[in-house]
Amino acid sequence: MDRNSNTYTFLYAAIMVIIVAAVLASVSMALKPAQKKNVEIEKKQNILASVNIESTAETAEAIYADKIVDEYLVNTNGEKVDGNAFTTDLKKERAKSFEEMALPVFEVQTEEGMKYVLPVYGAGLWGPIWGYVSVGDDMNTIFGANFDHEGETPGLGAEISTSAFEDQFKGKEIFNDAGEMVSILVAKTGQVAPEEHKVDGISGGTITSKGLQEMLKDDFTGYEAFLNKNKN
């Protein structure tokens, strides 16, 4: 075949594309187990962080195995249901009707006693936001929180994943004195609300702050029956 012909050029390019695609597909398949493992480890770190337990990529699995007492799913009636809490996709569950949702719960033994970690999922300004909020055995007082995001703006909405923002949630309460679920207000500057239910919003990150507030209200509503049934 004439190497200067259009046919040769086309066949050569097509063969190279096929070879490169095959190599990339092989590399991707080879890396998938490691990528999946890294995602699992990061999730374990975030769950532990929500109960104020520090861990690294090297220590997270051992600490998680030691501290996690139980993990299970509950429905919106507060009843345990079948399923794997760790692998449940909260985004998919939130897309279901309220009655059909199955929500994960993680029981963690800490030096301050048993804590219950509740995953949350919502929407920020530029994409999804999510996190883990832990409560004590009164099923009301927040013990710790850990949040993350997909694409919020650095220095603005992305501040939800900083300790300065997350630490505000410690000691806040989900229910008021009448037992009503009021969740947490992520307040604008100067906005008045009971201190036990309020954290300061992010300056310049109003939409992300509001999204996080709505996320907490929606997901705490899903867990409300579980929290009420298990109050100490």
Short mmCIF file of N, CA, C and O in Angstrom, two decimals, residues 38-152:
data_model
loop_
_atom_site.label_atom_id
_atom_site.label_comp_id
_atom_site.label_asym_id
_atom_site.label_seq_id
_atom_site.Cartn_x
_atom_site.Cartn_y
_atom_site.Cartn_z
N ASN A 38 -9.75 3.99 47.54
CA ASN A 38 -9.47 5.35 48.02
C ASN A 38 -10.75 6.08 48.39
O ASN A 38 -10.79 6.82 49.38
N VAL A 39 -11.81 5.87 47.60
CA VAL A 39 -13.10 6.50 47.90
C VAL A 39 -13.65 5.97 49.22
O VAL A 39 -14.17 6.73 50.05
N GLU A 40 -13.53 4.66 49.44
CA GLU A 40 -14.01 4.05 50.68
C GLU A 40 -13.24 4.59 51.89
O GLU A 40 -13.84 4.88 52.93
N ILE A 41 -11.94 4.71 51.74
CA ILE A 41 -11.11 5.21 52.84
C ILE A 41 -11.46 6.66 53.16
O ILE A 41 -11.58 7.05 54.33
N GLU A 42 -11.64 7.47 52.12
CA GLU A 42 -12.01 8.87 52.34
C GLU A 42 -13.36 8.97 53.05
O GLU A 42 -13.54 9.81 53.94
N LYS A 43 -14.29 8.12 52.68
CA LYS A 43 -15.60 8.13 53.33
C LYS A 43 -15.47 7.77 54.81
O LYS A 43 -16.11 8.40 55.67
N LYS A 44 -14.65 6.78 55.10
CA LYS A 44 -14.44 6.40 56.50
C LYS A 44 -13.79 7.54 57.28
O LYS A 44 -14.15 7.80 58.43
N GLN A 45 -12.85 8.24 56.65
CA GLN A 45 -12.23 9.39 57.30
C GLN A 45 -13.26 10.47 57.62
O GLN A 45 -13.24 11.08 58.69
N ASN A 46 -14.16 10.72 56.68
CA ASN A 46 -15.18 11.76 56.87
C ASN A 46 -16.18 11.38 57.96
O ASN A 46 -16.61 12.24 58.74
N ILE A 47 -16.57 10.12 58.01
CA ILE A 47 -17.48 9.66 59.07
C ILE A 47 -16.80 9.83 60.43
O ILE A 47 -17.41 10.33 61.38
N LEU A 48 -15.55 9.43 60.52
CA LEU A 48 -14.80 9.59 61.77
C LEU A 48 -14.64 11.07 62.13
O LEU A 48 -14.74 11.45 63.30
N ALA A 49 -14.40 11.90 61.13
CA ALA A 49 -14.23 13.34 61.38
C ALA A 49 -15.49 13.96 61.97
O ALA A 49 -15.42 14.91 62.75
N SER A 50 -16.65 13.40 61.61
CA SER A 50 -17.91 13.95 62.13
C SER A 50 -18.10 13.67 63.62
O SER A 50 -18.96 14.29 64.25
N VAL A 51 -17.30 12.76 64.17
CA VAL A 51 -17.32 12.53 65.62
C VAL A 51 -15.99 12.98 66.22
O VAL A 51 -15.57 12.51 67.28
N ASN A 52 -15.32 13.89 65.49
CA ASN A 52 -14.09 14.53 65.97
C ASN A 52 -12.95 13.55 66.22
O ASN A 52 -12.12 13.75 67.12
N ILE A 53 -12.91 12.50 65.40
CA ILE A 53 -11.80 11.54 65.46
C ILE A 53 -10.93 11.75 64.23
O ILE A 53 -11.38 11.59 63.10
N GLU A 54 -9.68 12.11 64.45
CA GLU A 54 -8.75 12.32 63.35
C GLU A 54 -8.21 10.99 62.84
O GLU A 54 -7.98 10.06 63.61
N SER A 55 -8.01 10.91 61.53
CA SER A 55 -7.42 9.71 60.94
C SER A 55 -6.71 10.10 59.66
O SER A 55 -6.93 11.18 59.10
N THR A 56 -5.85 9.22 59.19
CA THR A 56 -5.16 9.41 57.92
C THR A 56 -5.58 8.29 56.97
O THR A 56 -6.27 7.35 57.37
N ALA A 57 -5.14 8.40 55.73
CA ALA A 57 -5.44 7.35 54.77
C ALA A 57 -4.88 6.01 55.23
O ALA A 57 -5.44 4.94 54.92
N GLU A 58 -3.80 6.06 56.00
CA GLU A 58 -3.16 4.83 56.47
C GLU A 58 -3.85 4.26 57.71
O GLU A 58 -3.85 3.05 57.93
N THR A 59 -4.46 5.12 58.55
CA THR A 59 -5.02 4.65 59.81
C THR A 59 -6.54 4.55 59.82
O THR A 59 -7.12 3.96 60.73
N ALA A 60 -7.20 5.12 58.81
CA ALA A 60 -8.66 5.23 58.83
C ALA A 60 -9.37 3.88 58.95
O ALA A 60 -10.32 3.74 59.73
N GLU A 61 -8.92 2.89 58.20
CA GLU A 61 -9.62 1.60 58.22
C GLU A 61 -9.55 0.93 59.58
O GLU A 61 -10.55 0.38 60.06
N ALA A 62 -8.39 0.98 60.21
CA ALA A 62 -8.24 0.35 61.52
C ALA A 62 -9.07 1.09 62.58
O ALA A 62 -9.74 0.46 63.41
N ILE A 63 -9.04 2.42 62.55
CA ILE A 63 -9.81 3.19 63.52
C ILE A 63 -11.30 2.99 63.28
O ILE A 63 -12.08 2.84 64.23
N TYR A 64 -11.70 2.98 62.03
CA TYR A 64 -13.11 2.78 61.68
C TYR A 64 -13.59 1.42 62.21
O TYR A 64 -14.67 1.32 62.82
N ALA A 65 -12.82 0.39 61.99
CA ALA A 65 -13.20 -0.95 62.45
C ALA A 65 -13.31 -1.01 63.97
O ALA A 65 -14.14 -1.74 64.52
N ASP A 66 -12.48 -0.22 64.66
CA ASP A 66 -12.49 -0.23 66.12
C ASP A 66 -13.64 0.60 66.69
O ASP A 66 -14.24 0.22 67.70
N LYS A 67 -13.96 1.72 66.05
CA LYS A 67 -14.91 2.67 66.62
C LYS A 67 -16.36 2.47 66.15
O LYS A 67 -17.29 2.83 66.88
N ILE A 68 -16.56 1.96 64.95
CA ILE A 68 -17.93 1.80 64.44
C ILE A 68 -18.55 0.56 65.08
O ILE A 68 -18.12 -0.56 64.83
N VAL A 69 -19.56 0.78 65.88
CA VAL A 69 -20.23 -0.32 66.60
C VAL A 69 -21.26 -1.00 65.71
O VAL A 69 -21.42 -2.22 65.73
N ASP A 70 -21.97 -0.20 64.91
CA ASP A 70 -23.01 -0.75 64.05
C ASP A 70 -23.31 0.24 62.93
O ASP A 70 -23.04 1.44 63.06
N GLU A 71 -23.82 -0.26 61.83
CA GLU A 71 -24.26 0.58 60.73
C GLU A 71 -25.47 -0.09 60.07
O GLU A 71 -25.48 -1.30 59.86
N TYR A 72 -26.50 0.70 59.79
CA TYR A 72 -27.75 0.13 59.29
C TYR A 72 -28.56 1.21 58.58
O TYR A 72 -28.21 2.40 58.61
N LEU A 73 -29.63 0.78 57.94
CA LEU A 73 -30.54 1.70 57.26
C LEU A 73 -31.83 1.82 58.04
O LEU A 73 -32.28 0.85 58.66
N VAL A 74 -32.43 3.01 58.01
CA VAL A 74 -33.75 3.20 58.62
C VAL A 74 -34.66 3.86 57.58
O VAL A 74 -34.21 4.60 56.71
N ASN A 75 -35.95 3.57 57.69
CA ASN A 75 -36.92 4.26 56.84
C ASN A 75 -37.41 5.52 57.54
O ASN A 75 -36.99 5.83 58.66
N THR A 76 -38.28 6.25 56.90
CA THR A 76 -38.73 7.53 57.47
C THR A 76 -39.73 7.34 58.61
O THR A 76 -40.16 8.33 59.22
N ASN A 77 -40.05 6.09 58.92
CA ASN A 77 -40.84 5.79 60.13
C ASN A 77 -39.92 5.45 61.30
O ASN A 77 -40.39 5.11 62.38
N GLY A 78 -38.61 5.51 61.06
CA GLY A 78 -37.65 5.23 62.12
C GLY A 78 -37.38 3.77 62.34
O GLY A 78 -36.75 3.39 63.33
N GLU A 79 -37.79 2.92 61.40
CA GLU A 79 -37.62 1.48 61.53
C GLU A 79 -36.40 1.01 60.74
O GLU A 79 -36.14 1.51 59.64
N LYS A 80 -35.68 0.04 61.28
CA LYS A 80 -34.56 -0.53 60.55
C LYS A 80 -35.07 -1.32 59.35
O LYS A 80 -36.08 -2.03 59.45
N VAL A 81 -34.34 -1.20 58.23
CA VAL A 81 -34.70 -1.92 57.02
C VAL A 81 -33.45 -2.59 56.46
O VAL A 81 -32.32 -2.24 56.82
N ASP A 82 -33.65 -3.55 55.57
CA ASP A 82 -32.53 -4.28 54.99
C ASP A 82 -31.72 -3.37 54.06
O ASP A 82 -32.25 -2.48 53.41
N GLY A 83 -30.42 -3.66 53.98
CA GLY A 83 -29.57 -2.92 53.07
C GLY A 83 -28.22 -2.62 53.69
O GLY A 83 -27.98 -2.84 54.88
N ASN A 84 -27.31 -2.13 52.86
CA ASN A 84 -25.95 -1.81 53.28
C ASN A 84 -25.82 -0.31 53.48
O ASN A 84 -25.88 0.47 52.52
N ALA A 85 -25.63 0.11 54.72
CA ALA A 85 -25.57 1.54 55.03
C ALA A 85 -24.37 2.21 54.37
O ALA A 85 -24.47 3.33 53.87
N PHE A 86 -23.24 1.52 54.35
CA PHE A 86 -22.01 2.14 53.85
C PHE A 86 -22.07 2.40 52.35
O PHE A 86 -21.57 3.41 51.86
N THR A 87 -22.68 1.49 51.60
CA THR A 87 -22.70 1.63 50.14
C THR A 87 -23.96 2.32 49.62
O THR A 87 -24.07 2.55 48.41
N THR A 88 -24.89 2.65 50.49
CA THR A 88 -26.12 3.31 50.04
C THR A 88 -25.81 4.68 49.46
O THR A 88 -25.07 5.47 50.05
N ASP A 89 -26.38 4.95 48.30
CA ASP A 89 -26.19 6.23 47.60
C ASP A 89 -27.30 7.18 48.05
O ASP A 89 -28.45 7.04 47.65
N LEU A 90 -26.94 8.15 48.88
CA LEU A 90 -27.95 9.05 49.44
C LEU A 90 -28.59 9.92 48.36
O LEU A 90 -29.76 10.31 48.48
N LYS A 91 -27.85 10.22 47.31
CA LYS A 91 -28.42 10.98 46.20
C LYS A 91 -29.61 10.23 45.59
O LYS A 91 -30.66 10.82 45.31
N LYS A 92 -29.45 8.93 45.39
CA LYS A 92 -30.53 8.12 44.82
C LYS A 92 -31.69 8.01 45.80
O LYS A 92 -32.86 8.02 45.39
N GLU A 93 -31.38 7.89 47.08
CA GLU A 93 -32.46 7.78 48.07
C GLU A 93 -33.26 9.08 48.13
O GLU A 93 -34.49 9.06 48.24
N ARG A 94 -32.57 10.22 48.03
CA ARG A 94 -33.26 11.51 48.08
C ARG A 94 -34.16 11.73 46.87
O ARG A 94 -35.09 12.54 46.91
N ALA A 95 -33.87 11.00 45.78
CA ALA A 95 -34.69 11.13 44.58
C ALA A 95 -36.00 10.33 44.68
O ALA A 95 -36.91 10.52 43.88
N LYS A 96 -36.08 9.47 45.69
CA LYS A 96 -37.29 8.67 45.90
C LYS A 96 -38.34 9.48 46.66
O LYS A 96 -38.06 10.56 47.17
N SER A 97 -39.53 8.93 46.74
CA SER A 97 -40.54 9.57 47.57
C SER A 97 -40.12 9.47 49.04
O SER A 97 -39.31 8.61 49.40
N PHE A 98 -40.67 10.34 49.86
CA PHE A 98 -40.31 10.37 51.28
C PHE A 98 -40.52 9.01 51.94
O PHE A 98 -39.69 8.55 52.72
N GLU A 99 -41.60 8.36 51.60
CA GLU A 99 -41.95 7.08 52.22
C GLU A 99 -41.04 5.94 51.79
O GLU A 99 -40.89 4.94 52.49
N GLU A 100 -40.39 6.08 50.63
CA GLU A 100 -39.56 5.00 50.10
C GLU A 100 -38.10 5.09 50.49
O GLU A 100 -37.33 4.14 50.29
N MET A 101 -37.68 6.21 51.06
CA MET A 101 -36.27 6.41 51.35
C MET A 101 -35.74 5.46 52.43
O MET A 101 -36.45 5.14 53.39
N ALA A 102 -34.49 5.04 52.24
CA ALA A 102 -33.77 4.27 53.26
C ALA A 102 -32.50 5.05 53.59
O ALA A 102 -31.68 5.32 52.70
N LEU A 103 -32.35 5.45 54.85
CA LEU A 103 -31.29 6.39 55.24
C LEU A 103 -30.26 5.71 56.14
O LEU A 103 -30.63 4.99 57.09
N PRO A 104 -28.98 5.93 55.88
CA PRO A 104 -27.93 5.26 56.67
C PRO A 104 -27.75 5.88 58.06
O PRO A 104 -27.92 7.08 58.25
N VAL A 105 -27.40 5.02 59.00
CA VAL A 105 -27.03 5.45 60.36
C VAL A 105 -25.77 4.69 60.75
O VAL A 105 -25.67 3.49 60.52
N PHE A 106 -24.82 5.41 61.34
CA PHE A 106 -23.58 4.79 61.82
C PHE A 106 -23.45 5.05 63.31
O PHE A 106 -23.46 6.21 63.75
N GLU A 107 -23.34 3.99 64.10
CA GLU A 107 -23.14 4.14 65.54
C GLU A 107 -21.64 4.09 65.83
O GLU A 107 -20.95 3.15 65.43
N VAL A 108 -21.16 5.11 66.53
CA VAL A 108 -19.73 5.23 66.77
C VAL A 108 -19.46 5.35 68.27
O VAL A 108 -20.06 6.19 68.95
N GLN A 109 -18.55 4.51 68.77
CA GLN A 109 -18.16 4.59 70.17
C GLN A 109 -17.02 5.59 70.32
O GLN A 109 -15.95 5.41 69.72
N THR A 110 -17.26 6.65 71.07
CA THR A 110 -16.23 7.66 71.30
C THR A 110 -15.90 7.73 72.79
O THR A 110 -16.58 7.10 73.62
N GLU A 111 -14.90 8.50 73.13
CA GLU A 111 -14.54 8.67 74.54
C GLU A 111 -15.65 9.38 75.30
O GLU A 111 -15.74 9.26 76.53
N GLU A 112 -16.50 10.11 74.58
CA GLU A 112 -17.62 10.82 75.21
C GLU A 112 -18.92 10.01 75.14
O GLU A 112 -19.99 10.53 75.46
N GLY A 113 -18.83 8.75 74.76
CA GLY A 113 -20.02 7.90 74.70
C GLY A 113 -20.43 7.60 73.26
O GLY A 113 -19.75 7.95 72.30
N MET A 114 -21.59 6.95 73.12
CA MET A 114 -22.08 6.56 71.81
C MET A 114 -22.60 7.76 71.04
O MET A 114 -23.34 8.59 71.58
N LYS A 115 -22.21 7.86 69.77
CA LYS A 115 -22.70 8.91 68.89
C LYS A 115 -23.30 8.27 67.64
O LYS A 115 -22.92 7.17 67.24
N TYR A 116 -24.23 9.00 67.03
CA TYR A 116 -24.94 8.49 65.86
C TYR A 116 -24.68 9.42 64.69
O TYR A 116 -25.01 10.61 64.74
N VAL A 117 -24.08 8.89 63.64
CA VAL A 117 -23.72 9.69 62.47
C VAL A 117 -24.80 9.57 61.41
O VAL A 117 -25.17 8.46 61.00
N LEU A 118 -25.28 10.72 60.96
CA LEU A 118 -26.35 10.78 59.96
C LEU A 118 -25.80 11.44 58.70
O LEU A 118 -25.48 12.64 58.71
N PRO A 119 -25.68 10.72 57.59
CA PRO A 119 -25.24 11.33 56.34
C PRO A 119 -26.30 12.28 55.79
O PRO A 119 -27.50 12.04 55.96
N VAL A 120 -25.86 13.35 55.14
CA VAL A 120 -26.78 14.33 54.54
C VAL A 120 -26.32 14.65 53.12
O VAL A 120 -25.12 14.57 52.81
N TYR A 121 -27.26 15.03 52.26
CA TYR A 121 -26.93 15.30 50.85
C TYR A 121 -27.85 16.39 50.32
O TYR A 121 -29.06 16.37 50.57
N GLY A 122 -27.27 17.37 49.60
CA GLY A 122 -28.09 18.45 49.07
C GLY A 122 -27.42 19.15 47.91
O GLY A 122 -26.52 18.59 47.25
N ALA A 123 -27.80 20.39 47.66
CA ALA A 123 -27.30 21.15 46.52
C ALA A 123 -26.75 22.49 46.96
O ALA A 123 -27.38 23.20 47.74
N GLY A 124 -25.56 22.82 46.45
CA GLY A 124 -24.96 24.12 46.70
C GLY A 124 -25.19 25.04 45.51
O GLY A 124 -26.16 24.89 44.77
N LEU A 125 -24.27 25.96 45.29
CA LEU A 125 -24.39 26.90 44.17
C LEU A 125 -24.03 26.24 42.85
O LEU A 125 -24.75 26.37 41.86
N TRP A 126 -22.93 25.49 42.83
CA TRP A 126 -22.41 24.94 41.58
C TRP A 126 -22.55 23.43 41.46
O TRP A 126 -22.13 22.84 40.46
N GLY A 127 -23.10 22.79 42.44
CA GLY A 127 -23.22 21.34 42.38
C GLY A 127 -23.60 20.76 43.72
O GLY A 127 -23.97 21.49 44.65
N PRO A 128 -23.51 19.44 43.84
CA PRO A 128 -23.92 18.79 45.09
C PRO A 128 -23.02 19.13 46.27
O PRO A 128 -21.82 19.37 46.11
N ILE A 129 -23.62 19.15 47.43
CA ILE A 129 -22.90 19.24 48.70
C ILE A 129 -23.37 18.07 49.56
O ILE A 129 -24.47 17.55 49.36
N TRP A 130 -22.55 17.64 50.49
CA TRP A 130 -22.92 16.50 51.32
C TRP A 130 -22.13 16.55 52.63
O TRP A 130 -21.27 17.41 52.81
N GLY A 131 -22.42 15.62 53.50
CA GLY A 131 -21.69 15.61 54.75
C GLY A 131 -22.20 14.56 55.72
O GLY A 131 -23.05 13.72 55.38
N TYR A 132 -21.67 14.64 56.93
CA TYR A 132 -22.03 13.72 58.01
C TYR A 132 -22.19 14.55 59.28
O TYR A 132 -21.31 15.34 59.63
N VAL A 133 -23.31 14.36 59.96
CA VAL A 133 -23.58 15.07 61.21
C VAL A 133 -23.79 14.04 62.31
O VAL A 133 -24.58 13.10 62.13
N SER A 134 -23.09 14.20 63.41
CA SER A 134 -23.25 13.25 64.52
C SER A 134 -24.03 13.89 65.66
O SER A 134 -23.92 15.09 65.91
N VAL A 135 -24.83 13.06 66.32
CA VAL A 135 -25.60 13.51 67.49
C VAL A 135 -25.32 12.58 68.65
O VAL A 135 -24.92 11.42 68.48
N GLY A 136 -25.55 13.11 69.85
CA GLY A 136 -25.39 12.29 71.04
C GLY A 136 -26.60 11.41 71.29
O GLY A 136 -27.54 11.37 70.49
N ASP A 137 -26.59 10.69 72.42
CA ASP A 137 -27.69 9.75 72.66
C ASP A 137 -28.98 10.44 73.08
O ASP A 137 -30.01 9.78 73.25
N ASP A 138 -28.95 11.79 73.21
CA ASP A 138 -30.21 12.50 73.40
C ASP A 138 -30.91 12.70 72.05
O ASP A 138 -32.04 13.19 72.00
N MET A 139 -30.22 12.30 70.96
CA MET A 139 -30.75 12.40 69.59
C MET A 139 -31.18 13.82 69.25
O MET A 139 -32.09 14.04 68.47
N ASN A 140 -30.47 14.77 69.81
CA ASN A 140 -30.81 16.18 69.61
C ASN A 140 -29.58 17.06 69.48
O ASN A 140 -29.49 17.88 68.56
N THR A 141 -28.61 16.89 70.36
CA THR A 141 -27.44 17.75 70.39
C THR A 141 -26.39 17.28 69.40
O THR A 141 -25.97 16.11 69.43
N ILE A 142 -25.96 18.18 68.54
CA ILE A 142 -24.95 17.84 67.54
C ILE A 142 -23.58 17.74 68.21
O ILE A 142 -23.15 18.64 68.93
N PHE A 143 -22.91 16.64 67.95
CA PHE A 143 -21.59 16.40 68.52
C PHE A 143 -20.49 16.85 67.57
O PHE A 143 -19.42 17.31 67.99
N GLY A 144 -20.72 16.73 66.28
CA GLY A 144 -19.73 17.14 65.29
C GLY A 144 -20.32 17.11 63.89
O GLY A 144 -21.41 16.56 63.67
N ALA A 145 -19.61 17.72 62.95
CA ALA A 145 -20.10 17.77 61.57
C ALA A 145 -18.92 17.82 60.61
O ALA A 145 -17.87 18.37 60.92
N ASN A 146 -19.13 17.22 59.46
CA ASN A 146 -18.12 17.23 58.40
C ASN A 146 -18.84 17.41 57.07
O ASN A 146 -19.74 16.64 56.74
N PHE A 147 -18.46 18.44 56.30
CA PHE A 147 -19.13 18.73 55.04
C PHE A 147 -18.12 18.75 53.88
O PHE A 147 -16.93 19.02 54.08
N ASP A 148 -18.65 18.50 52.69
CA ASP A 148 -17.80 18.57 51.50
C ASP A 148 -18.66 19.00 50.31
O ASP A 148 -19.88 19.09 50.42
N HIS A 149 -18.01 19.23 49.19
CA HIS A 149 -18.72 19.77 48.02
C HIS A 149 -18.03 19.30 46.75
O HIS A 149 -16.88 18.84 46.77
N GLU A 150 -18.71 19.47 45.64
CA GLU A 150 -18.14 19.06 44.35
C GLU A 150 -17.45 20.22 43.64
O GLU A 150 -16.39 20.04 43.06
N GLY A 151 -18.03 21.42 43.69
CA GLY A 151 -17.45 22.49 42.91
C GLY A 151 -17.74 23.88 43.42
O GLY A 151 -17.85 24.82 42.62
N GLU A 152 -17.84 24.06 44.74
CA GLU A 152 -18.10 25.40 45.26
C GLU A 152 -16.85 26.29 45.13
O GLU A 152 -15.73 25.81 45.04
#
